[in-house]
Short mmCIF file of C-alpha atoms and ligand atoms in Angstrom, two decimals:
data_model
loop_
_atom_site.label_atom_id
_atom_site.label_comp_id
_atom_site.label_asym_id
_atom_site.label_seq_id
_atom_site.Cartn_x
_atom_site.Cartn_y
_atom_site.Cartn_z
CA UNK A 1 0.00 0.00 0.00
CA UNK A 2 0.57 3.63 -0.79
CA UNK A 3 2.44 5.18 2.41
CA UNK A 4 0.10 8.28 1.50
CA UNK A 5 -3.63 8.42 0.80
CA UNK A 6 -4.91 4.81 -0.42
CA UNK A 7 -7.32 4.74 -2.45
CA UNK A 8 -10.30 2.24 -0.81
CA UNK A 9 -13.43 1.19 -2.63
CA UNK A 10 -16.15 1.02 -0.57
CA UNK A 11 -19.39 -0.87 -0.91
CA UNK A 12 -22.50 0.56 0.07
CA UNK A 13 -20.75 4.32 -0.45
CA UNK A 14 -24.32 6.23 -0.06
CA UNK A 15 -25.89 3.37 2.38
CA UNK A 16 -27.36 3.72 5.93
CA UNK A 17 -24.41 2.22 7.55
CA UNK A 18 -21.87 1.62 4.94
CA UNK A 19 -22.00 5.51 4.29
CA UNK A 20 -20.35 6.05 7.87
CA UNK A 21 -17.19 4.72 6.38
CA UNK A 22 -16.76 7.19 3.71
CA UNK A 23 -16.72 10.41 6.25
CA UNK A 24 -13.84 7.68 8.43
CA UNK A 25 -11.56 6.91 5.96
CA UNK A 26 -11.78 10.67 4.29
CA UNK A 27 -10.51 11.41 8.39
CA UNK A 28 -7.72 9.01 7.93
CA UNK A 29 -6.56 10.62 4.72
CA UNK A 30 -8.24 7.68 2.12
CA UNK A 31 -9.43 8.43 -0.89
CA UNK A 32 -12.38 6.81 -1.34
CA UNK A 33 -13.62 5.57 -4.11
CA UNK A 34 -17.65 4.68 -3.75
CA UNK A 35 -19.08 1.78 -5.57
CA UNK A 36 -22.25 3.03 -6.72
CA UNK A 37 -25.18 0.97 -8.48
CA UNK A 38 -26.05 3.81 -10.70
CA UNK A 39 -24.41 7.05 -11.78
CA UNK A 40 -27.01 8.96 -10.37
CA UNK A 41 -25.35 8.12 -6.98
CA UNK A 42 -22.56 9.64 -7.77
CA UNK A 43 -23.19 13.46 -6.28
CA UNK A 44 -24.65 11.63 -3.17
CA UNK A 45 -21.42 9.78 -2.86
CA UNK A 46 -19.07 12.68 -3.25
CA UNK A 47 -21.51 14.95 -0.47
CA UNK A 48 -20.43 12.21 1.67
CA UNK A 49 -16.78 12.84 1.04
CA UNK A 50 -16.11 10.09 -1.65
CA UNK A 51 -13.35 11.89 -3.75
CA UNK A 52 -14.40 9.55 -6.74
CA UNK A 53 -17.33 6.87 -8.03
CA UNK A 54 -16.95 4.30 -10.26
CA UNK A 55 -20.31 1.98 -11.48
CA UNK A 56 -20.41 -1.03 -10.44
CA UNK A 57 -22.74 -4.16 -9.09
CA UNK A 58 -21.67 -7.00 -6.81
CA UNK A 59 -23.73 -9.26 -9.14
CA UNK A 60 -21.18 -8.44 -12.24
CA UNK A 61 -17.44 -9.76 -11.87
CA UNK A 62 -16.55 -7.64 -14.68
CA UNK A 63 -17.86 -4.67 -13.10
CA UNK A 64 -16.19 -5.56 -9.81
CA UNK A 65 -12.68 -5.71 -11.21
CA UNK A 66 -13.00 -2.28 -13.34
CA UNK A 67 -14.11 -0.86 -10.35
CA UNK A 68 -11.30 -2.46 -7.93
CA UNK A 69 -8.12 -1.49 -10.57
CA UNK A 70 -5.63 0.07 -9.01
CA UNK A 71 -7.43 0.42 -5.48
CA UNK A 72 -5.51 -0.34 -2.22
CA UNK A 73 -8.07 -1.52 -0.29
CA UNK A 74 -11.41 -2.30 -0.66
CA UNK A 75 -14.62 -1.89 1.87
CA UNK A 76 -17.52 -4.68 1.55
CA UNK A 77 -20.76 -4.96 3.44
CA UNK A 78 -23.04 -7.58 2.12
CA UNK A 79 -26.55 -6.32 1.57
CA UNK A 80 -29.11 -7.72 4.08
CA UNK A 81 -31.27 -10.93 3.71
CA UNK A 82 -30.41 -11.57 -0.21
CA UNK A 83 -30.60 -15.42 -1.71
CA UNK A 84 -27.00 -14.32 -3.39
CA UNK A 85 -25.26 -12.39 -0.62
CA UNK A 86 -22.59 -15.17 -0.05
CA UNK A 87 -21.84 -14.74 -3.85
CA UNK A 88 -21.91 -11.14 -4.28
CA UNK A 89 -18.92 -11.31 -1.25
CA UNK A 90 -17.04 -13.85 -2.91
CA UNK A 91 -17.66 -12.48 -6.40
CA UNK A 92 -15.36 -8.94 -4.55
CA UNK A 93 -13.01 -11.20 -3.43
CA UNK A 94 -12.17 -12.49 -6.41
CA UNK A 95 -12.15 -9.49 -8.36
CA UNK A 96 -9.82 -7.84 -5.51
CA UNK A 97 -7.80 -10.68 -5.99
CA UNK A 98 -7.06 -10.28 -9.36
CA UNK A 99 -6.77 -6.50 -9.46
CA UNK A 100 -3.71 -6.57 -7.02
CA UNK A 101 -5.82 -4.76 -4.15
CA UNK A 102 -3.82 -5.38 -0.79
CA UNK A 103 -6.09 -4.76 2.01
CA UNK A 104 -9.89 -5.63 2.04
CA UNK A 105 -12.06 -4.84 5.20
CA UNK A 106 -15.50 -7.29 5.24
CA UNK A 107 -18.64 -6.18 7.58
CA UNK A 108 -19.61 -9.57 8.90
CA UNK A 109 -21.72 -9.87 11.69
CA UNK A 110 -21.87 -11.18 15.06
CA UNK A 111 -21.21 -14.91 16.18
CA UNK A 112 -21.28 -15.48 11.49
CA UNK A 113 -21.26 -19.50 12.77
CA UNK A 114 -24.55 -19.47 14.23
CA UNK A 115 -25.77 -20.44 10.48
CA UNK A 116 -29.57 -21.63 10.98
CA UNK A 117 -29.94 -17.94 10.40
CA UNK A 118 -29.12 -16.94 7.27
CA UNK A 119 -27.75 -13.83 7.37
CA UNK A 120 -25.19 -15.49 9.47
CA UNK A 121 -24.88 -18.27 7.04
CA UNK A 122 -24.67 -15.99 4.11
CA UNK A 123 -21.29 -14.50 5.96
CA UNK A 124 -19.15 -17.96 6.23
CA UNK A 125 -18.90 -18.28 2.33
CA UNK A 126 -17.23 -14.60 2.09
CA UNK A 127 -14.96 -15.20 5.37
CA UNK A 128 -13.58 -18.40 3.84
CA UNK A 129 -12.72 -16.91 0.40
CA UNK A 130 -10.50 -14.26 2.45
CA UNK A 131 -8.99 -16.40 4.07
CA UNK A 132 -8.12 -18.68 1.46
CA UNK A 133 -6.75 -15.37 -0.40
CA UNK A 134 -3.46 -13.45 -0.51
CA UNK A 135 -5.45 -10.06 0.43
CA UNK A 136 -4.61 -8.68 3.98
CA UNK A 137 -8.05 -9.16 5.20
CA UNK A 138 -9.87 -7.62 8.43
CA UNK A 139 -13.19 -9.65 9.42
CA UNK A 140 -15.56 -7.47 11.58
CA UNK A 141 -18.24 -8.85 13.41
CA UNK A 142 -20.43 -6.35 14.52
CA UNK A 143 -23.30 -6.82 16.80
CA UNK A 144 -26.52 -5.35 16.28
CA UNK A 145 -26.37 -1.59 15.04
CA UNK A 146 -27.47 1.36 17.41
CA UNK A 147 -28.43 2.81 14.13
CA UNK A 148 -31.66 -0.10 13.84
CA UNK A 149 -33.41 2.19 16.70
CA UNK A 150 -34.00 5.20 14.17
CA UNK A 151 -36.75 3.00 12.49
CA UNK A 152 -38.40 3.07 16.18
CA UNK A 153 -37.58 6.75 17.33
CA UNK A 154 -40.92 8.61 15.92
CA UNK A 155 -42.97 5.72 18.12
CA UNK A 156 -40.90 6.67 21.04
CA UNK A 157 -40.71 9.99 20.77
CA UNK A 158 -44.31 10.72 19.73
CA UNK A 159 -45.94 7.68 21.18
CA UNK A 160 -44.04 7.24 24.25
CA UNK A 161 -43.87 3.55 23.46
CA UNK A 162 -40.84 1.59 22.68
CA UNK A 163 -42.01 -1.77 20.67
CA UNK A 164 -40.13 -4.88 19.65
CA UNK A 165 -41.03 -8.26 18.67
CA UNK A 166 -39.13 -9.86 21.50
CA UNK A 167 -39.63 -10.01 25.07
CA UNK A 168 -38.92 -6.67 27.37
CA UNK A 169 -36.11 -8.36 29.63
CA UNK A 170 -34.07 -10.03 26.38
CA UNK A 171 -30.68 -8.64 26.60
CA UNK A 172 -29.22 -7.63 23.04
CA UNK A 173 -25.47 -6.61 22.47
CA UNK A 174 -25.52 -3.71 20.14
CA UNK A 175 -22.99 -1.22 18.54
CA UNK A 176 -22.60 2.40 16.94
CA UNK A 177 -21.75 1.98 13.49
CA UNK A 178 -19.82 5.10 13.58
CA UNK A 179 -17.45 3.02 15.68
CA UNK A 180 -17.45 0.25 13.31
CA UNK A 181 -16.61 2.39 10.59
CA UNK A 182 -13.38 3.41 12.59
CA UNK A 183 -12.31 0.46 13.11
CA UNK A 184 -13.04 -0.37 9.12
CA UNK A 185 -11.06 3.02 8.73
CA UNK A 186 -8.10 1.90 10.57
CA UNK A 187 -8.02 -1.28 9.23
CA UNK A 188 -7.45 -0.18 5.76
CA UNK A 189 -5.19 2.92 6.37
CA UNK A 190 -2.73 1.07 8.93
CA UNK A 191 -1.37 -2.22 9.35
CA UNK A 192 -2.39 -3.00 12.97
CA UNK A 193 -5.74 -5.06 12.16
CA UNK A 194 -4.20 -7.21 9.24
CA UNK A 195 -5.06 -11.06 9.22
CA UNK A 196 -7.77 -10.81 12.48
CA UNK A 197 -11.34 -11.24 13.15
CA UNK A 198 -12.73 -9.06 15.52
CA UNK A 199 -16.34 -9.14 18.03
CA UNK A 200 -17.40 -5.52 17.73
CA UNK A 201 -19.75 -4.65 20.67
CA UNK A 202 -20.77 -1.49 22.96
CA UNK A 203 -20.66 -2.02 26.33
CA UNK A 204 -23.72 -3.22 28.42
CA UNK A 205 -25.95 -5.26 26.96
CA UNK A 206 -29.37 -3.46 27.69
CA UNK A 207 -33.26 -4.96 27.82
CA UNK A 208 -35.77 -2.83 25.79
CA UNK A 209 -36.78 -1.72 29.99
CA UNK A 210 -33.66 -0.19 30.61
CA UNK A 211 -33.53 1.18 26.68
CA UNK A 212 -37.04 2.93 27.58
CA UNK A 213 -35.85 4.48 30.56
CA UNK A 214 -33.02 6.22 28.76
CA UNK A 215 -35.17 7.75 26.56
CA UNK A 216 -37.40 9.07 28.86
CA UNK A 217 -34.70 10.24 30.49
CA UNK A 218 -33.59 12.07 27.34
CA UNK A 219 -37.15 12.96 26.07
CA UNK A 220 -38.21 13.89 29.94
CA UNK A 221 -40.85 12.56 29.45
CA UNK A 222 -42.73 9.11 30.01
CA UNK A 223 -41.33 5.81 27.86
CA UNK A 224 -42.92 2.46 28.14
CA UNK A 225 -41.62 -0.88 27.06
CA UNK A 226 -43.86 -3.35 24.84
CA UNK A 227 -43.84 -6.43 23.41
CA UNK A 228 -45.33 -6.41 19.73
CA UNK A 229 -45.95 -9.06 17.00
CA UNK A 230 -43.47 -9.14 14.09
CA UNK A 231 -46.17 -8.51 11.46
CA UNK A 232 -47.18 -5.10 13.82
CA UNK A 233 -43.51 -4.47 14.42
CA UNK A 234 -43.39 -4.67 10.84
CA UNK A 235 -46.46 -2.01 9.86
CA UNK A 236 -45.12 0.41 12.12
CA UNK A 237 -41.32 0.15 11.50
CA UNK A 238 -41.25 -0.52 7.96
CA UNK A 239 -38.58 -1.90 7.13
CA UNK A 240 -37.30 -1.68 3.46
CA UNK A 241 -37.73 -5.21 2.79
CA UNK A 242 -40.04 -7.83 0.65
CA UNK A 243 -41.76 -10.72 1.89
CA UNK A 244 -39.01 -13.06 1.53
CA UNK A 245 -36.48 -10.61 3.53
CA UNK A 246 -39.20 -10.16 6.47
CA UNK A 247 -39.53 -13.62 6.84
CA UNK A 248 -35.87 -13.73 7.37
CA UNK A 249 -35.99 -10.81 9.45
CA UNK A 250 -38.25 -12.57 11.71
CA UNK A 251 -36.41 -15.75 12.33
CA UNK A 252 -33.46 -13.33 13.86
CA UNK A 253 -36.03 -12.20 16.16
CA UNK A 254 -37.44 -15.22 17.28
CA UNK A 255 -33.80 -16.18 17.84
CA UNK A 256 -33.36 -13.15 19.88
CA UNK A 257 -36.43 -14.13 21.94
CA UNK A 258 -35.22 -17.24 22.51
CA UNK A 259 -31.47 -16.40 23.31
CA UNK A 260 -31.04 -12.89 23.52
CA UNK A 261 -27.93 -11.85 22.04
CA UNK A 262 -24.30 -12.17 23.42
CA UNK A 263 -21.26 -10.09 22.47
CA UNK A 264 -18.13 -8.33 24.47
CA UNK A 265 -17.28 -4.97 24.33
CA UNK A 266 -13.51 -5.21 25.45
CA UNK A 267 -11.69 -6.21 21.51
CA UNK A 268 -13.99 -2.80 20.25
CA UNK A 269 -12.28 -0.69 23.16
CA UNK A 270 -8.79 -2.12 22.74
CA UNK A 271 -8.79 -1.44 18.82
CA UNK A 272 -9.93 2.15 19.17
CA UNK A 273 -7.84 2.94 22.16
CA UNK A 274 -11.02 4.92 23.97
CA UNK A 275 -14.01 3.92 25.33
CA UNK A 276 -16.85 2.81 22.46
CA UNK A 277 -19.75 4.78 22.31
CA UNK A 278 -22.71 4.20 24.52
CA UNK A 279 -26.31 3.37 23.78
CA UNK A 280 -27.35 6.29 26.33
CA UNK A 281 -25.24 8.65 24.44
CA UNK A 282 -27.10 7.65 21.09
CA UNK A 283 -30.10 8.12 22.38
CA UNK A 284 -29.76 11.63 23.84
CA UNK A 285 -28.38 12.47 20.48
CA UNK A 286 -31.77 10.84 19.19
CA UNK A 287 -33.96 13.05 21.06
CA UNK A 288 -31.91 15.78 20.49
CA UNK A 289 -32.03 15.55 16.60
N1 NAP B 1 -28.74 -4.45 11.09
C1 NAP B 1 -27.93 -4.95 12.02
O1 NAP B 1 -28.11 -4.74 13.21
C2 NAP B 1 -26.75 -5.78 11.58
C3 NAP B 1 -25.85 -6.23 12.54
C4 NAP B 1 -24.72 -6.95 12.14
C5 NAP B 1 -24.52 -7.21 10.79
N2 NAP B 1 -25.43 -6.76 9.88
C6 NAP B 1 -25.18 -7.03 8.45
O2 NAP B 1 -24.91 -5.78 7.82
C7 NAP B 1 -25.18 -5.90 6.44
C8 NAP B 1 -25.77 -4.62 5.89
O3 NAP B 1 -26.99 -4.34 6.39
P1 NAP B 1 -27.77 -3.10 5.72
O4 NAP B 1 -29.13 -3.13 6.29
O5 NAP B 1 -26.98 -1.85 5.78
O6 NAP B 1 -27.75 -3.58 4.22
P2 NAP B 1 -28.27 -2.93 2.92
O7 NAP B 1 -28.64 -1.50 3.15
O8 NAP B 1 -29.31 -3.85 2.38
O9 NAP B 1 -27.01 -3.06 1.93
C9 NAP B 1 -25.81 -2.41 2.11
C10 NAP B 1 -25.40 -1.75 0.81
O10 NAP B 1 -25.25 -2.73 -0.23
C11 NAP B 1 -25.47 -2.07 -1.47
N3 NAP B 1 -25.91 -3.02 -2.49
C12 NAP B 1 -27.05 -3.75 -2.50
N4 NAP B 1 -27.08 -4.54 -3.60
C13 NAP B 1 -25.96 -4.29 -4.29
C14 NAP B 1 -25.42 -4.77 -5.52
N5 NAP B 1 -26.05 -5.70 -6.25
N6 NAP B 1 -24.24 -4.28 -5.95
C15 NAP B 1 -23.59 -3.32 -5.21
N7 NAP B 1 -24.03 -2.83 -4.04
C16 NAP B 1 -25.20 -3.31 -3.59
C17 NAP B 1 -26.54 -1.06 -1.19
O11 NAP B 1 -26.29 0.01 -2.06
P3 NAP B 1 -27.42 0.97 -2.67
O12 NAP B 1 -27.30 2.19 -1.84
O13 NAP B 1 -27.02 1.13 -4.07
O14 NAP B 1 -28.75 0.28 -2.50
C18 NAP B 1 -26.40 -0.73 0.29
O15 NAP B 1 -25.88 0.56 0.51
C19 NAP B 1 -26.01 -7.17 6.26
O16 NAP B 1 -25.16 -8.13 5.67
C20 NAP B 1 -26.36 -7.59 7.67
O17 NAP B 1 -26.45 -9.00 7.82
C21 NAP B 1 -26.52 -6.05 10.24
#
């Protein structure tokens, strides 16, 4: 690599999460390059701080390896719940691979071996093909995103009811992406993350009960906690998905209702070198905005 501004192609340039990237590898002097599924993404990636766009889809090898020539490092986050995910991963891999890139940085998730689900499943394929490969990989596991509560902020806020479909007590280990994205960041500007797989958590792992009382703390104002259906959850969080998508959706939170989600926070604070940041914090910043 470059000992001066790599270029890194990033997947998911203009996404929810993958866009928090962009803005930490610009910090980290990158220049990012944003894969982007059509060019009328490009202005949206540049506002985010992409210095350059280049076409492509993770469906089209050819398009992969145009897009990947002459990069240093390349960002991937596999787009949720789809029948092809696994291949789309591998299919960056390869063309990464071939194009000479040195450093690639995948978005995994959380405990990827638990594969009855199959969003964890989807992950192995992509994690085997790195480390089968020559490329100086990073594996991130992150658990569930911070960022997932925005679909559920207008309830709370307006409502005063905080709804999911799994009991109130079920403890979940979550993250801020932001933090994620640092970690991504330093992975592909320095050498210090090559070759490991890393558990990316916040700490505490809070029940929607204690969840409610921070944000009536932050609201000052009355939160409850409630347990809804998945096809209610659904209606009133709407997420962007098809039928196929929420069914898979729902079998990760049945799995939460059954086991709650585990995760450790102390591999997130080590790699940063400061404390992660909190749930509490997110939430004031959610009331705030
Ligand atoms: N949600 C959580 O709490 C959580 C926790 C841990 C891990 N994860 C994992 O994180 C991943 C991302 O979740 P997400 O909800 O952010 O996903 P997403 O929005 O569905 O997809 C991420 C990005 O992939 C891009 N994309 C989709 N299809 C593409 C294609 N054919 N070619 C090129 N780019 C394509 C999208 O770009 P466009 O902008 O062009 O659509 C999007 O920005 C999933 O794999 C999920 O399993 C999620």
């Amino acid at each position: 690599m470059k000992q001066h501004r790599p270029t890194v192609l990033v997947v998911g340039a203009t996404g929810r999460v993958a866009g928090l990237v962009v803005p930490a590898l610009a910090a980290r002097g990158a220049t990012v390059r944003a894969l982007v599924r059509t060019a009328q993404d490009t202005r949206k990636a540049i506002d985010n701080g992409a210095t350059e766009a280049v076409v492509a889809d993770l469906r089209d090898a050819a398009s992969l390896l145009r897009a990947a020539d002459g990069a240093d490092g390349v960002f991937h986050i596999g787009p949720a719940f789809q029948p092809d995910e696994a291949r789309m991963g591998c299919n960056l891999v390869a063309a990464a691979q071939q194009a000479g890139v040195r450093k690639f940085a995948f978005s995994s998730v959380i405990q990827p071996t638990h594969a009855t689900l199959a969003n964890h499943a989807s992950k192995v394929p992509v994690e085997t093909a790195l480390f089968e490969s020559d490329l100086e990989y990073t594996v991130l596991h992150p658990a569930n995103f911070f960022q997932n509560l925005k679909g559920a902020w207008p309830a709370i806020a307006s409502g005063g009811v905080f709804a999911e479909p799994w009991p109130v007590f079920t403890r979940i280990a979550r993250v801020d992406y932001r933090d994620v994205a640092e970690v991504a960041a330093i992975a592909l500007t320095t050498d210090r993350l090559a070759h490991g797989s890393f558990e990316l958590c916040a700490p505490g792992r809070f029940n929607r009960t204690e969840i409610a009382a921070m944000a009536s703390e932050a609201l000052g104002r009355p939160v409850v906690a409630k347990e809804l259906d998945f096809d209610d959850w659904a209606a009133l969080t709407k997420p962007p998905y098809n039928a196929r998508q929420l069914h898979l959706l729902s079998k990760v939170h049945a799995h939460y209702a059954a086991h709650g989600l585990g995760g450790n926070a102390l591999t997130l604070e080590a790699i940063l070198g400061r404390a992660p940041r909190t749930l509490n914090n997110y939430i004031q910043e959610l009331a705030r905005s």
